[in-house]
PDB file of C-alpha atoms in Angstrom:
ATOM      1  CA  UNK A 151       0.000   0.000   0.000  1.00 92.00           C
ATOM      2  CA  UNK A 152       1.198   3.503  -0.792  1.00 95.00           C
ATOM      3  CA  UNK A 153       0.663   6.590   1.287  1.00 97.00           C
ATOM      4  CA  UNK A 154       1.294  10.061  -0.082  1.00 97.00           C
ATOM      5  CA  UNK A 155       2.239  12.830   2.320  1.00 98.00           C
ATOM      6  CA  UNK A 156       2.560  16.458   1.321  1.00 98.00           C
ATOM      7  CA  UNK A 157       4.262  18.795   3.771  1.00 98.00           C
ATOM      8  CA  UNK A 158       4.143  22.525   3.185  1.00 97.00           C
ATOM      9  CA  UNK A 159       5.302  25.556   5.135  1.00 96.00           C
ATOM     10  CA  UNK A 160       2.412  27.198   6.968  1.00 96.00           C
ATOM     11  CA  UNK A 161       1.236  30.325   5.144  1.00 91.00           C
ATOM     12  CA  UNK A 162       2.220  32.698   7.918  1.00 91.00           C
ATOM     13  CA  UNK A 163       5.736  31.265   8.196  1.00 91.00           C
ATOM     14  CA  UNK A 164       8.741  32.589   6.284  1.00 91.00           C
ATOM     15  CA  UNK A 165       9.899  30.046   3.724  1.00 94.00           C
ATOM     16  CA  UNK A 166      13.566  30.791   3.050  1.00 95.00           C
ATOM     17  CA  UNK A 167      13.913  27.987   0.510  1.00 96.00           C
ATOM     18  CA  UNK A 168      10.919  29.317  -1.401  1.00 97.00           C
ATOM     19  CA  UNK A 169      12.363  32.817  -1.344  1.00 97.00           C
ATOM     20  CA  UNK A 170      15.676  31.518  -2.665  1.00 98.00           C
ATOM     21  CA  UNK A 171      13.964  29.690  -5.525  1.00 98.00           C
ATOM     22  CA  UNK A 172      11.845  32.750  -6.333  1.00 98.00           C
ATOM     23  CA  UNK A 173      15.010  34.865  -6.485  1.00 97.00           C
ATOM     24  CA  UNK A 174      16.772  32.367  -8.724  1.00 98.00           C
ATOM     25  CA  UNK A 175      13.779  32.228 -11.088  1.00 98.00           C
ATOM     26  CA  UNK A 176      13.762  36.027 -11.314  1.00 97.00           C
ATOM     27  CA  UNK A 177      17.497  36.019 -12.055  1.00 97.00           C
ATOM     28  CA  UNK A 178      16.818  33.606 -14.913  1.00 97.00           C
ATOM     29  CA  UNK A 179      14.237  36.001 -16.363  1.00 96.00           C
ATOM     30  CA  UNK A 180      11.007  34.437 -15.127  1.00 96.00           C
ATOM     31  CA  UNK A 181       9.556  37.726 -13.959  1.00 94.00           C
ATOM     32  CA  UNK A 182       6.007  36.370 -13.985  1.00 95.00           C
ATOM     33  CA  UNK A 183       6.712  34.394 -10.804  1.00 96.00           C
ATOM     34  CA  UNK A 184       5.685  36.366  -7.727  1.00 96.00           C
ATOM     35  CA  UNK A 185       5.933  33.766  -4.985  1.00 96.00           C
ATOM     36  CA  UNK A 186       7.266  30.268  -4.429  1.00 97.00           C
ATOM     37  CA  UNK A 187       6.598  27.795  -1.644  1.00 97.00           C
ATOM     38  CA  UNK A 188       8.732  24.703  -1.316  1.00 98.00           C
ATOM     39  CA  UNK A 189       7.477  21.701   0.556  1.00 98.00           C
ATOM     40  CA  UNK A 190       8.134  17.984   0.725  1.00 98.00           C
ATOM     41  CA  UNK A 191       6.426  15.146  -1.068  1.00 98.00           C
ATOM     42  CA  UNK A 192       6.853  11.790   0.603  1.00 98.00           C
ATOM     43  CA  UNK A 193       5.694   8.383  -0.594  1.00 97.00           C
ATOM     44  CA  UNK A 194       5.600   5.606   1.984  1.00 97.00           C
ATOM     45  CA  UNK A 195       5.328   2.017   0.933  1.00 96.00           C
ATOM     46  CA  UNK A 196       3.954  -0.070   3.744  1.00 94.00           C
ATOM     47  CA  UNK A 197       2.265  -3.272   4.776  1.00 90.00           C
ATOM     48  CA  UNK A 198      -0.369  -2.320   7.335  1.00 82.00           C
ATOM     49  CA  UNK A 199      -0.091  -4.412  10.470  1.00 78.00           C
ATOM     50  CA  UNK A 200      -3.300  -6.121  11.512  1.00 82.00           C
ATOM     51  CA  UNK A 201      -4.778  -4.387  14.514  1.00 83.00           C
ATOM     52  CA  UNK A 202      -3.061  -1.070  13.881  1.00 82.00           C
ATOM     53  CA  UNK A 203      -4.996   1.796  12.379  1.00 91.00           C
ATOM     54  CA  UNK A 204      -3.159   2.945   9.298  1.00 92.00           C
ATOM     55  CA  UNK A 205      -4.382   6.549   9.368  1.00 92.00           C
ATOM     56  CA  UNK A 206      -3.409   6.995  13.005  1.00 94.00           C
ATOM     57  CA  UNK A 207      -0.003   5.432  12.494  1.00 95.00           C
ATOM     58  CA  UNK A 208       0.786   7.675   9.529  1.00 96.00           C
ATOM     59  CA  UNK A 209      -0.478  10.746  11.365  1.00 97.00           C
ATOM     60  CA  UNK A 210       1.835   9.843  14.227  1.00 97.00           C
ATOM     61  CA  UNK A 211       4.795   9.433  11.849  1.00 97.00           C
ATOM     62  CA  UNK A 212       4.132  12.910  10.485  1.00 98.00           C
ATOM     63  CA  UNK A 213       3.984  14.473  13.930  1.00 98.00           C
ATOM     64  CA  UNK A 214       6.955  12.618  15.372  1.00 97.00           C
ATOM     65  CA  UNK A 215       9.354  12.675  12.453  1.00 98.00           C
ATOM     66  CA  UNK A 216       8.306  13.830   9.030  1.00 98.00           C
ATOM     67  CA  UNK A 217       6.832  17.270   9.621  1.00 98.00           C
ATOM     68  CA  UNK A 218       7.739  20.060  11.973  1.00 97.00           C
ATOM     69  CA  UNK A 219       4.229  20.908  13.077  1.00 95.00           C
ATOM     70  CA  UNK A 220       5.260  24.279  14.474  1.00 95.00           C
ATOM     71  CA  UNK A 221       5.980  25.607  11.021  1.00 96.00           C
ATOM     72  CA  UNK A 222       4.595  23.027   8.595  1.00 97.00           C
ATOM     73  CA  UNK A 223       1.217  21.606   7.648  1.00 97.00           C
ATOM     74  CA  UNK A 224       0.746  18.152   6.219  1.00 98.00           C
ATOM     75  CA  UNK A 225      -1.845  16.207   4.318  1.00 98.00           C
ATOM     76  CA  UNK A 226      -2.046  12.435   4.070  1.00 97.00           C
ATOM     77  CA  UNK A 227      -3.624  10.503   1.242  1.00 97.00           C
ATOM     78  CA  UNK A 228      -3.856   6.736   1.256  1.00 93.00           C
ATOM     79  CA  UNK A 229      -3.463   5.278  -2.215  1.00 92.00           C
ATOM     80  CA  UNK A 230      -4.322   1.772  -3.209  1.00 73.00           C
ATOM     81  CA  UNK A 231      -1.569  -0.418  -4.533  1.00 60.00           C
TER      82      UNK A 231
ATOM     83  CA  UNK B 223      -2.548  31.659 -10.928  1.00 92.00           C
ATOM     84  CA  UNK B 224      -1.026  28.770  -9.051  1.00 95.00           C
ATOM     85  CA  UNK B 225       1.112  26.022 -10.499  1.00 97.00           C
ATOM     86  CA  UNK B 226       1.882  22.846  -8.576  1.00 97.00           C
ATOM     87  CA  UNK B 227       5.085  20.994  -9.338  1.00 98.00           C
ATOM     88  CA  UNK B 228       5.950  17.611  -7.865  1.00 98.00           C
ATOM     89  CA  UNK B 229       9.535  16.438  -8.226  1.00 98.00           C
ATOM     90  CA  UNK B 230      10.408  12.856  -7.335  1.00 97.00           C
ATOM     91  CA  UNK B 231      13.547  10.775  -7.575  1.00 96.00           C
ATOM     92  CA  UNK B 232      13.456   8.478 -10.607  1.00 96.00           C
ATOM     93  CA  UNK B 233      12.610   4.912  -9.569  1.00 91.00           C
ATOM     94  CA  UNK B 234      15.956   3.470 -10.652  1.00 91.00           C
ATOM     95  CA  UNK B 235      17.934   6.115  -8.746  1.00 91.00           C
ATOM     96  CA  UNK B 236      19.134   5.700  -5.166  1.00 91.00           C
ATOM     97  CA  UNK B 237      17.282   8.087  -2.873  1.00 94.00           C
ATOM     98  CA  UNK B 238      19.529   8.618   0.160  1.00 95.00           C
ATOM     99  CA  UNK B 239      17.071  10.973   1.849  1.00 96.00           C
ATOM    100  CA  UNK B 240      14.314   8.395   1.494  1.00 97.00           C
ATOM    101  CA  UNK B 241      16.581   5.678   2.885  1.00 97.00           C
ATOM    102  CA  UNK B 242      17.428   7.890   5.871  1.00 98.00           C
ATOM    103  CA  UNK B 243      13.765   8.550   6.587  1.00 98.00           C
ATOM    104  CA  UNK B 244      12.935   4.846   6.239  1.00 98.00           C
ATOM    105  CA  UNK B 245      15.697   4.019   8.735  1.00 97.00           C
ATOM    106  CA  UNK B 246      14.484   6.643  11.182  1.00 98.00           C
ATOM    107  CA  UNK B 247      10.906   5.340  10.952  1.00 98.00           C
ATOM    108  CA  UNK B 248      12.111   1.807  11.632  1.00 97.00           C
ATOM    109  CA  UNK B 249      14.092   3.063  14.646  1.00 97.00           C
ATOM    110  CA  UNK B 250      10.887   4.625  15.966  1.00 97.00           C
ATOM    111  CA  UNK B 251       9.097   1.281  15.686  1.00 96.00           C
ATOM    112  CA  UNK B 252       7.195   1.725  12.432  1.00 96.00           C
ATOM    113  CA  UNK B 253       8.201  -1.640  11.073  1.00 94.00           C
ATOM    114  CA  UNK B 254       5.354  -1.682   8.577  1.00 95.00           C
ATOM    115  CA  UNK B 255       7.188   0.837   6.392  1.00 96.00           C
ATOM    116  CA  UNK B 256       9.239  -0.914   3.722  1.00 96.00           C
ATOM    117  CA  UNK B 257      10.261   1.987   1.479  1.00 96.00           C
ATOM    118  CA  UNK B 258      10.260   5.768   1.462  1.00 97.00           C
ATOM    119  CA  UNK B 259      10.755   8.198  -1.390  1.00 97.00           C
ATOM    120  CA  UNK B 260      11.265  11.864  -0.670  1.00 98.00           C
ATOM    121  CA  UNK B 261      10.581  14.463  -3.319  1.00 98.00           C
ATOM    122  CA  UNK B 262       9.788  18.136  -3.539  1.00 98.00           C
ATOM    123  CA  UNK B 263       6.462  19.878  -3.727  1.00 98.00           C
ATOM    124  CA  UNK B 264       6.624  23.367  -5.177  1.00 98.00           C
ATOM    125  CA  UNK B 265       3.849  25.906  -5.538  1.00 97.00           C
ATOM    126  CA  UNK B 266       4.487  28.811  -7.901  1.00 97.00           C
ATOM    127  CA  UNK B 267       2.302  31.876  -7.822  1.00 96.00           C
ATOM    128  CA  UNK B 268       2.504  33.696 -11.106  1.00 94.00           C
ATOM    129  CA  UNK B 269       0.890  36.171 -13.441  1.00 90.00           C
ATOM    130  CA  UNK B 270       1.183  34.711 -16.928  1.00 82.00           C
ATOM    131  CA  UNK B 271       2.701  37.191 -19.366  1.00 78.00           C
ATOM    132  CA  UNK B 272       0.633  37.742 -22.484  1.00 82.00           C
ATOM    133  CA  UNK B 273       2.275  36.049 -25.442  1.00 83.00           C
ATOM    134  CA  UNK B 274       4.172  33.535 -23.348  1.00 82.00           C
ATOM    135  CA  UNK B 275       2.945  29.977 -23.106  1.00 91.00           C
ATOM    136  CA  UNK B 276       2.546  29.137 -19.443  1.00 92.00           C
ATOM    137  CA  UNK B 277       3.078  25.382 -19.801  1.00 92.00           C
ATOM    138  CA  UNK B 278       6.280  25.858 -21.786  1.00 94.00           C
ATOM    139  CA  UNK B 279       7.642  28.433 -19.376  1.00 95.00           C
ATOM    140  CA  UNK B 280       7.011  26.227 -16.349  1.00 96.00           C
ATOM    141  CA  UNK B 281       8.487  23.210 -18.107  1.00 97.00           C
ATOM    142  CA  UNK B 282      11.587  25.295 -18.828  1.00 97.00           C
ATOM    143  CA  UNK B 283      11.812  26.401 -15.176  1.00 97.00           C
ATOM    144  CA  UNK B 284      11.734  22.751 -14.113  1.00 98.00           C
ATOM    145  CA  UNK B 285      14.474  21.753 -16.531  1.00 98.00           C
ATOM    146  CA  UNK B 286      16.723  24.740 -15.903  1.00 97.00           C
ATOM    147  CA  UNK B 287      16.403  25.138 -12.163  1.00 98.00           C
ATOM    148  CA  UNK B 288      13.867  23.206 -10.151  1.00 98.00           C
ATOM    149  CA  UNK B 289      14.533  19.590 -11.062  1.00 98.00           C
ATOM    150  CA  UNK B 290      17.687  17.671 -11.812  1.00 97.00           C
ATOM    151  CA  UNK B 291      16.398  15.800 -14.821  1.00 95.00           C
ATOM    152  CA  UNK B 292      19.212  13.268 -14.687  1.00 95.00           C
ATOM    153  CA  UNK B 293      17.903  11.807 -11.478  1.00 96.00           C
ATOM    154  CA  UNK B 294      14.455  13.337 -10.968  1.00 97.00           C
ATOM    155  CA  UNK B 295      11.094  13.288 -12.686  1.00 97.00           C
ATOM    156  CA  UNK B 296       8.589  16.099 -12.434  1.00 98.00           C
ATOM    157  CA  UNK B 297       4.916  16.682 -13.023  1.00 98.00           C
ATOM    158  CA  UNK B 298       3.251  20.045 -13.500  1.00 97.00           C
ATOM    159  CA  UNK B 299      -0.351  20.858 -12.720  1.00 97.00           C
ATOM    160  CA  UNK B 300      -1.849  24.234 -13.411  1.00 93.00           C
ATOM    161  CA  UNK B 301      -4.410  25.231 -10.806  1.00 91.00           C
ATOM    162  CA  UNK B 302      -6.925  27.996 -11.158  1.00 73.00           C
ATOM    163  CA  UNK B 303      -6.797  30.827  -8.688  1.00 60.00           C
TER     164      UNK B 303
END
């Protein structure tokens, strides 16, 4: 089974990586770009253990390791496969 | 207008960041996870210039700056807004 996790900087938080990319795009002549946000896209491949709730486990992984919930939001989508 | 870009390591390429995350998840007791891929999720906010083709411009941005096309694949989705 595949689980897709998207982690993005919270809107109110400064995103230095996004700013750097926006600056680089401007330097290359892409003046139409006004803002850039850079987040993470994570695909987990897993075999759900019987008796464990998949959604809760993945939510816990996000909170404990994958996302910094002070400055990042995350969404989880469970894909078949 | 918003453009969503997802950049992922090509399947045949070693993904050291994914391996590190997989190891960390195992150390935390999430033994159900067998593989992790880590990619980037980029949101561009832009005002399309008249006379320039948005899709082509964004594709060019990916090839020139955002993705390393030797080892990464990317997908582009143009969102309204």
